[in-house]
Amino acid sequence: MGRFYVTTPIYYVNDAPHVGHAYCTVNADAMARWHRLIGDETKFLTGTDEHGQKVADAAEKNGLTPKEWTDRTSARFREAWDALGISYDDFIRTTEPRHYESVQKFLTRIYENGYIYKDVYQGLYCVSCEDYYTIDSSIDGKCPIHGRELTEMEEENWFFRLSVFEDRLLEYYAEHPGFVTPDTKRNEAYSFIKGGLRDISITRTSISWGIPVPWDEKHVFYVWYDALINYLTAIGYGRDDDEVEEWWPASHHLIGKEIIRFHCVWWPAMCMAAGLEPASHVQVHGWLLVGGQKLSKTMAAEGGVRLSDIAPVVLTNEFGVDPIRYYLLRETVLGNDGEFSHEGITSRYNTDLANNLGNLVARVTTVVSSKCAGVSPAAKTDSALRHEAEKAIADTAAAWNRFAPQSALEATWNLIGATNAYLEQHAPWKMEPGDAVDAVMGDALEAIRLVAILATPAMPGVCEEIWRRIGLSGTPADKTFDQSATWGQYAGGHRVGKGDPLFPRMKSDA
Ligand code: MSP
């Protein structure tokens, strides 16, 4: 048994959660569920990033104090995650006292280690990114991500000596080839470091919405500098050394591609400066696009969809929780960009869920009702399906283990396809009741049992329902994967219920 600590980025609370945020959180949730299933001691952290200019501006625009605004918006993220069946173990808010304590202790440590000094910052800033730019990294003086005017800034700030970590970071990358995945993103981070690092300004005096710098109370920490430390706050940094020892660096940060520099350059350097090992792994994902564009509030104005129409809660009401989870996990290879659309969801739903999985369960439960008097037969050990099942088990497990939900589901669906083909080949619905039907049905039921286990990280609700329909008690996640995912455990003798269709077909213009 291992330890698995998985995190999402903490989301800015300048606005409501959208499906892009859900994409990242559902992927992290499926990974956490997979690791619990294989018996790893697992901690899954998500939360909200509540300081910084962008959040302070949003509060002011809405006539609220930052605290009132963040309370309200942070709660919307929790609601969205509840609607999506997200099994986080901890939800951190950067305005909590525990975070203030960890941040102040962590940064005091870096200060005492001599990596923080005072200087004047002069340059350009994008409030949407909460990031600094130089003229060279801007596009005609505008932010390359948001296209908005950059703000000129000049203040006396505290700086972090990022530049002195260049060689150590390069060495760390060389010694830990799996630190950042996929490789293309690793290479991006590596080239960035190779290109030379500049020290970074880490405090502000122009705003007060932030965590005070313990050795200079006129300053608050720059939002990114406080935010990254959340991963340590949640495991007790500065408060419980044993807990830190237990969970660090068994950590996997799942992040979007635009925040690579913070997680793959700054964050490991900050850990080094504080005398800690960097996190063990950063998994980068791409963006969900709508009509080829990153989701944004201005999409509707440009003739596209309104963000609120594709809010996570709206989507789960429209399609169901598990179908949305399935779509987000199955449609796009983690690391690539993917197009999000209603047509895409409907097509996946009708093909993979209604036609393949739903149809398999319906066929099997119907035939057991009509030809086996509603009582399930047992699986045979020498079934022709056994080889397919064992391959699906191995491929699915290998894919989940390498953070590849899309391939994991593909491998599981291969077993569904093979089982449907097996049924068509034998056509048990045309046979007379007896041993021959029992033999086919026992094997199909065993395949369904295995599918319910293999797909449970992605679709926990549906898999539990399938488990019940084939007469099993508890859930597919009750036993560890090693114990339950081997061919031939379906003992039969269970009452099998037909039930309503698991996935009623959707009109394709839904
Ligand atoms: N607050 C920072 C993260 C601090 S972590 C120490 C932040 N917040 S964010 O709300 O802007 O973005 C959070 C995550 O959501 C990022 O990983 C980002 O890539 C992801 N997504 C935002 N829009 C997205 C899509 N359209 N598609 C996929 N993920 C997207 O950055």
XYZ file of C-alpha atoms and ligand atoms in Angstrom:
541
model
C 0.000 0.000 0.000
C 1.300 3.414 -0.933
C 0.420 6.981 -0.194
C -1.189 9.237 -2.749
C -1.709 12.949 -2.220
C -3.497 14.603 -5.136
C -4.328 18.284 -5.488
C -6.174 20.559 -7.895
C -5.126 24.171 -8.281
C -7.070 26.338 -5.891
C -9.595 28.295 -7.926
C -9.858 32.065 -7.981
C -13.111 33.228 -6.500
C -13.480 36.249 -8.757
C -16.268 34.360 -10.487
C -18.467 31.253 -10.400
C -17.062 27.777 -11.195
C -17.255 26.786 -14.850
C -16.848 23.561 -16.767
C -13.093 24.179 -17.274
C -12.638 24.098 -13.501
C -14.852 21.008 -13.368
C -12.611 19.317 -15.937
C -9.599 19.552 -13.654
C -11.484 18.643 -10.488
C -13.189 15.591 -12.018
C -9.849 14.292 -13.272
C -8.333 14.694 -9.813
C -11.365 13.028 -8.256
C -11.136 10.018 -10.541
C -7.442 9.685 -9.721
C -8.172 9.874 -5.997
C -10.912 7.258 -6.331
C -8.596 4.993 -8.306
C -5.904 5.195 -5.659
C -8.375 4.517 -2.856
C -9.573 1.519 -4.862
C -6.095 0.043 -5.097
C -5.727 0.492 -1.358
C -3.456 3.538 -1.255
C -3.826 5.841 1.676
C -5.183 8.817 -0.230
C -5.635 12.508 0.402
C -7.438 14.662 -2.134
C -7.215 18.418 -1.717
C -9.045 21.173 -3.545
C -10.105 24.664 -2.541
C -10.245 28.346 -3.378
C -7.615 31.032 -3.904
C -9.050 34.105 -2.269
C -6.446 36.857 -2.160
C -5.051 39.113 -4.853
C -6.122 42.071 -6.891
C -8.551 40.185 -9.113
C -10.662 38.954 -6.192
C -10.502 42.338 -4.415
C -11.697 44.021 -7.641
C -14.582 41.532 -8.055
C -15.724 42.150 -4.463
C -15.661 45.896 -4.952
C -17.581 45.647 -8.200
C -20.272 43.686 -6.391
C -20.437 46.130 -3.491
C -19.169 43.600 -0.954
C -16.135 43.331 1.287
C -13.566 40.816 0.038
C -14.483 38.536 2.953
C -18.221 38.618 2.126
C -17.518 38.062 -1.536
C -15.104 35.168 -1.000
C -17.461 33.446 1.464
C -20.181 33.569 -1.130
C -18.143 32.491 -4.140
C -16.144 29.813 -2.384
C -19.449 28.184 -1.371
C -20.414 28.011 -5.056
C -17.356 25.904 -5.769
C -18.320 23.489 -3.008
C -21.855 23.279 -4.419
C -20.498 22.505 -7.870
C -18.213 19.810 -6.501
C -21.050 18.281 -4.509
C -23.151 18.191 -7.665
C -20.345 16.366 -9.481
C -19.794 13.795 -6.734
C -16.306 15.080 -5.908
C -14.807 13.125 -3.027
C -12.310 15.681 -1.739
C -10.878 15.015 1.700
C -10.102 18.648 2.387
C -11.284 21.938 0.935
C -8.864 24.730 1.686
C -9.601 28.441 1.612
C -6.568 30.699 1.612
C -8.345 33.063 4.009
C -8.346 30.451 6.771
C -6.142 31.006 9.842
C -4.343 27.690 9.242
C -3.158 28.985 5.881
C -1.941 32.303 7.304
C 0.060 30.371 9.846
C 1.660 27.989 7.350
C 2.431 30.745 4.825
C 4.041 32.977 7.407
C 6.144 30.139 8.795
C 7.184 28.844 5.372
C 8.173 32.270 4.106
C 9.930 33.253 7.307
C 11.988 30.123 6.836
C 12.952 31.188 3.310
C 13.700 34.708 4.585
C 15.903 33.344 7.358
C 17.658 31.109 4.838
C 18.674 34.279 3.005
C 16.616 33.940 -0.175
C 14.436 37.040 0.234
C 15.613 40.656 -0.182
C 14.136 44.101 -0.742
C 14.258 46.004 -4.056
C 12.170 48.208 -6.292
C 9.879 46.473 -8.767
C 9.140 48.262 -11.958
C 7.281 46.572 -14.756
C 4.043 45.315 -16.225
C 1.301 43.295 -14.559
C -1.845 41.459 -15.724
C -4.540 41.413 -13.054
C -6.422 38.561 -14.788
C -3.348 36.314 -14.671
C -2.089 37.883 -11.453
C 1.247 37.687 -13.241
C 4.169 39.884 -14.285
C 5.174 40.484 -17.876
C 8.049 42.136 -19.647
C 7.620 44.032 -22.878
C 9.126 41.017 -24.655
C 6.695 38.539 -23.138
C 3.688 40.779 -23.871
C 1.932 41.166 -27.201
C 2.078 44.865 -28.083
C 1.961 45.747 -24.395
C -1.078 43.484 -23.856
C -1.414 40.235 -21.906
C -0.718 37.257 -24.226
C -3.425 35.181 -22.475
C -6.197 37.703 -21.784
C -5.433 40.344 -24.390
C -6.018 43.081 -21.813
C -3.871 46.145 -21.212
C -1.052 45.474 -18.774
C -0.753 47.752 -15.751
C 2.502 49.635 -15.108
C 3.704 48.942 -11.593
C 6.422 50.483 -9.517
C 6.787 49.694 -5.823
C 9.298 48.690 -3.246
C 8.836 44.934 -2.863
C 10.428 41.948 -1.288
C 12.015 39.635 -3.869
C 12.654 35.900 -3.955
C 16.087 34.862 -5.287
C 14.702 32.507 -7.904
C 17.794 33.041 -10.063
C 20.086 31.168 -7.673
C 18.035 27.990 -8.129
C 18.633 27.633 -11.846
C 21.267 24.894 -11.603
C 19.559 23.035 -8.787
C 16.314 22.982 -10.724
C 18.007 21.688 -13.853
C 19.674 18.994 -11.789
C 16.366 18.115 -10.165
C 14.746 17.744 -13.575
C 17.598 15.539 -14.785
C 17.352 13.308 -11.739
C 13.540 13.119 -11.754
C 12.494 12.530 -15.352
C 8.872 11.973 -14.308
C 8.593 15.202 -12.294
C 6.427 16.884 -14.933
C 4.191 14.936 -17.322
C 3.433 14.787 -20.208
C 6.944 15.134 -21.653
C 6.018 18.043 -23.906
C 5.100 20.080 -20.828
C 8.200 18.929 -18.996
C 10.288 20.166 -21.896
C 8.479 23.479 -21.809
C 9.291 23.966 -18.117
C 12.859 22.759 -18.607
C 13.487 25.185 -21.486
C 12.080 27.989 -19.416
C 14.612 27.276 -16.661
C 17.420 26.831 -19.177
C 16.550 30.203 -20.650
C 17.596 31.839 -17.368
C 15.581 32.787 -14.294
C 14.998 36.240 -12.849
C 14.244 36.984 -9.225
C 10.566 37.564 -8.536
C 8.722 40.193 -6.595
C 6.683 38.432 -3.911
C 5.025 41.203 -1.897
C 2.782 44.207 -2.425
C 2.153 47.456 -0.629
C -0.449 48.755 -3.078
C -3.137 46.360 -1.870
C -3.993 45.130 1.603
C -6.041 42.044 0.643
C -3.422 39.413 1.323
C -1.380 37.689 3.994
C 0.833 40.119 5.949
C 4.589 39.689 5.644
C 5.604 38.788 9.210
C 8.878 40.758 9.168
C 7.452 43.841 7.392
C 3.785 44.463 8.152
C 3.349 47.178 5.488
C 3.527 44.406 2.872
C 1.218 41.538 1.980
C 2.391 38.520 0.019
C 1.748 38.417 -3.708
C -1.212 36.106 -4.303
C 0.691 33.374 -6.182
C 3.292 33.241 -3.498
C 0.692 32.563 -0.814
C -1.416 30.287 -3.020
C 1.224 27.677 -3.842
C 1.819 27.061 -0.168
C -1.765 25.768 0.221
C -0.486 22.306 -0.707
C 1.589 22.332 2.466
C -0.956 24.094 4.681
C -3.364 21.205 4.159
C -0.855 18.704 5.497
C -0.034 20.751 8.556
C 3.098 22.694 7.567
C 4.346 24.623 10.581
C 1.712 22.988 12.741
C 2.258 19.240 12.572
C 5.674 18.026 11.403
C 4.649 14.365 11.522
C 1.812 14.968 9.101
C 4.122 16.785 6.699
C 6.590 13.939 6.975
C 3.832 11.455 6.176
C 2.451 13.205 3.093
C 5.314 15.144 1.580
C 6.535 14.741 -1.093
C 4.022 11.996 -2.046
C 2.160 14.733 -3.867
C 0.714 14.945 -7.356
C -0.367 18.383 -8.500
C -2.853 18.377 -11.348
C -2.707 21.757 -13.109
C -3.708 23.502 -16.319
C -1.064 24.336 -18.899
C -1.039 28.094 -18.279
C 0.229 27.703 -14.728
C 3.225 25.487 -15.510
C 5.774 28.150 -14.641
C 4.373 28.637 -11.152
C 4.196 24.916 -10.350
C 7.197 23.598 -12.220
C 9.682 26.421 -11.665
C 8.726 28.668 -8.758
C 7.191 26.055 -6.505
C 10.064 23.539 -6.543
C 12.510 26.428 -6.004
C 10.440 27.703 -3.080
C 10.481 24.235 -1.527
C 14.247 24.009 -1.993
C 14.674 27.443 -0.407
C 12.655 26.313 2.614
C 14.721 23.124 2.909
C 12.031 20.770 1.598
C 11.971 18.306 -1.301
C 9.827 19.542 -4.208
C 6.498 17.799 -4.859
C 6.957 14.422 -6.495
C 4.891 14.996 -9.635
C 3.092 17.676 -11.601
C 0.556 16.430 -14.155
C -0.365 19.086 -16.681
C -3.652 19.155 -18.571
C -4.798 21.229 -21.520
C -7.815 23.497 -21.846
C -11.391 22.724 -22.636
C -12.280 24.955 -25.529
C -15.637 26.053 -26.831
C -15.614 26.806 -30.526
C -11.818 26.682 -30.356
C -11.659 29.369 -27.642
C -10.716 29.122 -23.957
C -13.819 29.593 -21.816
C -14.406 33.212 -20.943
C -17.124 35.574 -19.841
C -17.014 37.350 -23.179
C -17.768 34.204 -25.224
C -21.507 34.933 -25.428
C -20.891 38.479 -26.614
C -18.856 37.032 -29.461
C -21.746 34.857 -30.583
C -20.764 31.834 -28.502
C -22.249 30.061 -25.487
C -22.880 31.792 -22.183
C -20.644 30.432 -19.442
C -23.607 30.183 -17.084
C -25.384 27.861 -19.565
C -22.602 25.338 -19.284
C -22.038 25.712 -15.535
C -21.271 22.361 -13.888
C -24.588 22.293 -12.003
C -26.557 23.060 -15.184
C -24.792 20.227 -17.016
C -25.343 17.645 -14.295
C -29.042 18.543 -14.204
C -29.256 18.163 -17.946
C -27.232 14.979 -18.490
C -26.749 13.402 -15.054
C -23.652 13.419 -12.871
C -21.930 10.295 -14.149
C -22.416 11.017 -17.858
C -20.762 14.430 -17.414
C -17.919 12.908 -15.442
C -17.528 10.243 -18.121
C -17.491 12.810 -20.912
C -14.886 14.990 -19.198
C -12.622 12.016 -18.557
C -13.133 10.123 -21.805
C -13.202 12.760 -24.489
C -9.743 14.301 -24.165
C -6.278 12.896 -23.581
C -4.990 14.494 -20.384
C -2.400 17.012 -21.532
C -4.108 17.969 -24.813
C -6.708 20.651 -25.396
C -10.212 19.369 -26.033
C -13.350 20.801 -27.532
C -16.383 20.940 -25.265
C -19.850 20.826 -26.824
C -23.380 19.641 -26.148
C -23.211 17.592 -29.354
C -20.045 15.957 -28.034
C -21.688 15.023 -24.748
C -24.806 13.720 -26.467
C -22.825 11.628 -28.867
C -20.650 10.055 -26.148
C -23.742 9.508 -24.067
C -25.685 7.760 -26.798
C -22.780 5.701 -28.090
C -20.692 4.680 -25.112
C -23.257 4.854 -22.341
C -26.682 4.085 -23.837
C -25.666 1.757 -26.710
C -22.700 0.010 -25.157
C -22.850 -0.064 -21.367
C -26.572 0.527 -20.832
C -27.535 -1.945 -23.517
C -25.222 -4.617 -22.121
C -26.715 -4.355 -18.640
C -30.261 -4.276 -20.026
C -29.738 -7.308 -22.253
C -28.180 -9.372 -19.520
C -30.698 -8.545 -16.823
C -33.574 -9.133 -19.273
C -32.306 -12.553 -20.348
C -31.634 -13.589 -16.739
C -35.227 -12.610 -15.919
C -36.764 -14.450 -18.835
C -34.500 -17.488 -19.226
C -32.980 -18.032 -15.779
C -36.052 -17.306 -13.642
C -34.450 -14.048 -12.445
C -31.679 -15.834 -10.585
C -28.160 -15.315 -11.845
C -25.913 -18.166 -12.953
C -22.232 -18.277 -11.907
C -19.256 -17.419 -14.148
C -17.179 -20.221 -15.698
C -13.448 -20.179 -15.140
C -12.648 -21.196 -18.723
C -14.787 -18.614 -20.480
C -13.848 -17.238 -23.880
C -14.322 -13.787 -22.308
C -11.722 -14.383 -19.668
C -8.798 -13.344 -21.819
C -10.535 -10.097 -22.871
C -11.383 -9.374 -19.260
C -7.849 -9.935 -18.045
C -6.479 -7.694 -20.740
C -8.984 -4.973 -19.845
C -8.099 -5.263 -16.165
C -4.374 -4.928 -16.857
C -4.733 -2.115 -19.413
C -7.210 -0.153 -17.336
C -5.073 -0.365 -14.217
C -1.909 0.609 -16.087
C -3.664 3.635 -17.583
C -5.093 4.897 -14.282
C -1.657 4.429 -12.752
C -0.107 6.703 -15.360
C -2.769 9.430 -15.044
C -4.470 8.498 -18.295
C -8.233 8.354 -17.603
C -9.054 8.486 -21.305
C -7.095 5.291 -22.043
C -8.335 3.660 -18.875
C -11.923 4.107 -20.001
C -11.091 3.025 -23.529
C -9.636 -0.221 -22.140
C -12.692 -0.797 -19.952
C -15.006 -0.156 -22.898
C -13.117 -2.778 -24.893
C -14.425 -5.317 -22.418
C -17.951 -3.960 -22.792
C -17.613 -4.274 -26.569
C -16.242 -7.814 -26.318
C -19.082 -8.837 -24.009
C -21.732 -7.397 -26.311
C -20.108 -9.246 -29.221
C -20.039 -12.457 -27.178
C -23.759 -12.120 -26.508
C -24.508 -11.511 -30.152
C -22.462 -14.510 -31.133
C -24.368 -16.819 -28.758
C -27.747 -15.045 -28.891
C -28.919 -16.448 -25.529
C -32.270 -14.697 -26.046
C -32.987 -17.241 -28.786
C -32.007 -20.290 -26.720
C -34.160 -22.540 -24.600
C -33.567 -22.132 -20.850
C -30.870 -24.514 -19.627
C -27.125 -24.971 -19.167
C -26.124 -23.257 -22.394
C -27.942 -20.026 -21.526
C -26.648 -20.189 -17.955
C -23.085 -20.512 -19.153
C -23.279 -17.457 -21.406
C -25.114 -15.373 -18.845
C -22.759 -16.235 -15.984
C -19.841 -15.010 -18.077
C -21.627 -11.847 -19.135
C -22.541 -11.105 -15.515
C -18.929 -11.574 -14.484
C -17.814 -9.178 -17.218
C -20.362 -6.649 -15.979
C -19.118 -7.062 -12.405
C -15.591 -6.334 -13.578
C -16.697 -3.341 -15.651
C -18.419 -1.911 -12.568
C -15.124 -2.127 -10.677
C -13.002 -0.767 -13.515
C -15.272 2.199 -14.220
C -16.021 3.124 -10.627
C -13.386 5.888 -10.365
C -15.100 7.624 -13.281
C -18.770 6.853 -12.622
C -19.182 5.851 -8.988
C -22.979 6.309 -8.889
C -23.792 4.297 -12.008
C -21.347 1.558 -11.083
C -22.990 1.151 -7.696
C -26.359 0.870 -9.408
C -25.024 -1.798 -11.809
C -23.583 -3.666 -8.830
C -27.026 -3.720 -7.224
C -28.723 -4.795 -10.434
C -26.556 -7.881 -10.715
C -27.530 -8.732 -7.155
C -24.340 -7.803 -5.296
C -24.351 -6.059 -1.965
C -22.207 -3.079 -1.003
C -20.350 -1.214 -3.745
C -17.700 -2.051 -6.362
C -15.213 -0.058 -4.277
C -15.654 -1.987 -1.028
C -12.853 -4.452 -1.660
C -9.447 -3.457 -2.947
C -8.815 -3.867 -6.648
C -6.389 -6.747 -6.142
C -8.984 -8.675 -4.211
C -11.940 -8.062 -6.479
C -10.655 -7.576 -10.026
C -9.884 -11.176 -10.980
C -11.945 -13.324 -13.306
C -14.394 -15.839 -11.895
C -15.597 -14.315 -8.641
C -19.227 -13.918 -9.650
C -20.768 -16.818 -7.740
C -24.323 -16.455 -9.058
C -27.472 -17.298 -7.153
C -28.457 -13.623 -6.912
C -31.795 -12.087 -7.756
C -31.189 -9.892 -10.759
C -33.409 -6.852 -11.321
C -34.223 -5.382 -14.715
C -34.816 -1.805 -13.609
C -35.260 1.279 -15.778
C -32.801 1.987 -18.567
C -29.539 3.216 -17.040
C -29.061 5.728 -19.839
C -32.265 6.599 -21.708
C -31.226 7.708 -25.183
C -30.966 11.449 -25.793
C -32.098 13.257 -28.901
C -28.966 14.204 -30.768
C -29.943 17.874 -30.874
C -30.160 17.938 -27.033
N -5.620 30.464 -8.486
C -4.770 29.989 -9.509
C -4.183 28.634 -9.146
C -3.382 28.624 -7.873
S -2.810 27.019 -7.495
C -1.713 27.248 -6.287
C -5.568 29.839 -10.801
N -6.887 29.789 -10.685
S -7.916 29.674 -11.893
O -9.216 29.612 -11.292
O -7.684 30.726 -12.841
O -7.586 28.355 -12.647
C -7.554 27.150 -11.944
C -7.378 25.981 -12.878
O -8.512 25.887 -13.727
C -6.146 26.092 -13.766
O -5.415 24.876 -13.705
C -6.725 26.275 -15.133
O -5.952 25.674 -16.138
C -8.052 25.553 -14.998
N -8.942 26.017 -16.042
C -9.512 27.245 -16.189
N -10.153 27.256 -17.384
C -9.998 26.079 -18.015
C -10.458 25.510 -19.193
N -11.195 26.173 -20.047
N -10.134 24.216 -19.421
C -9.423 23.450 -18.539
N -8.968 23.967 -17.431
C -9.162 25.297 -17.189
O -4.944 29.757 -11.850
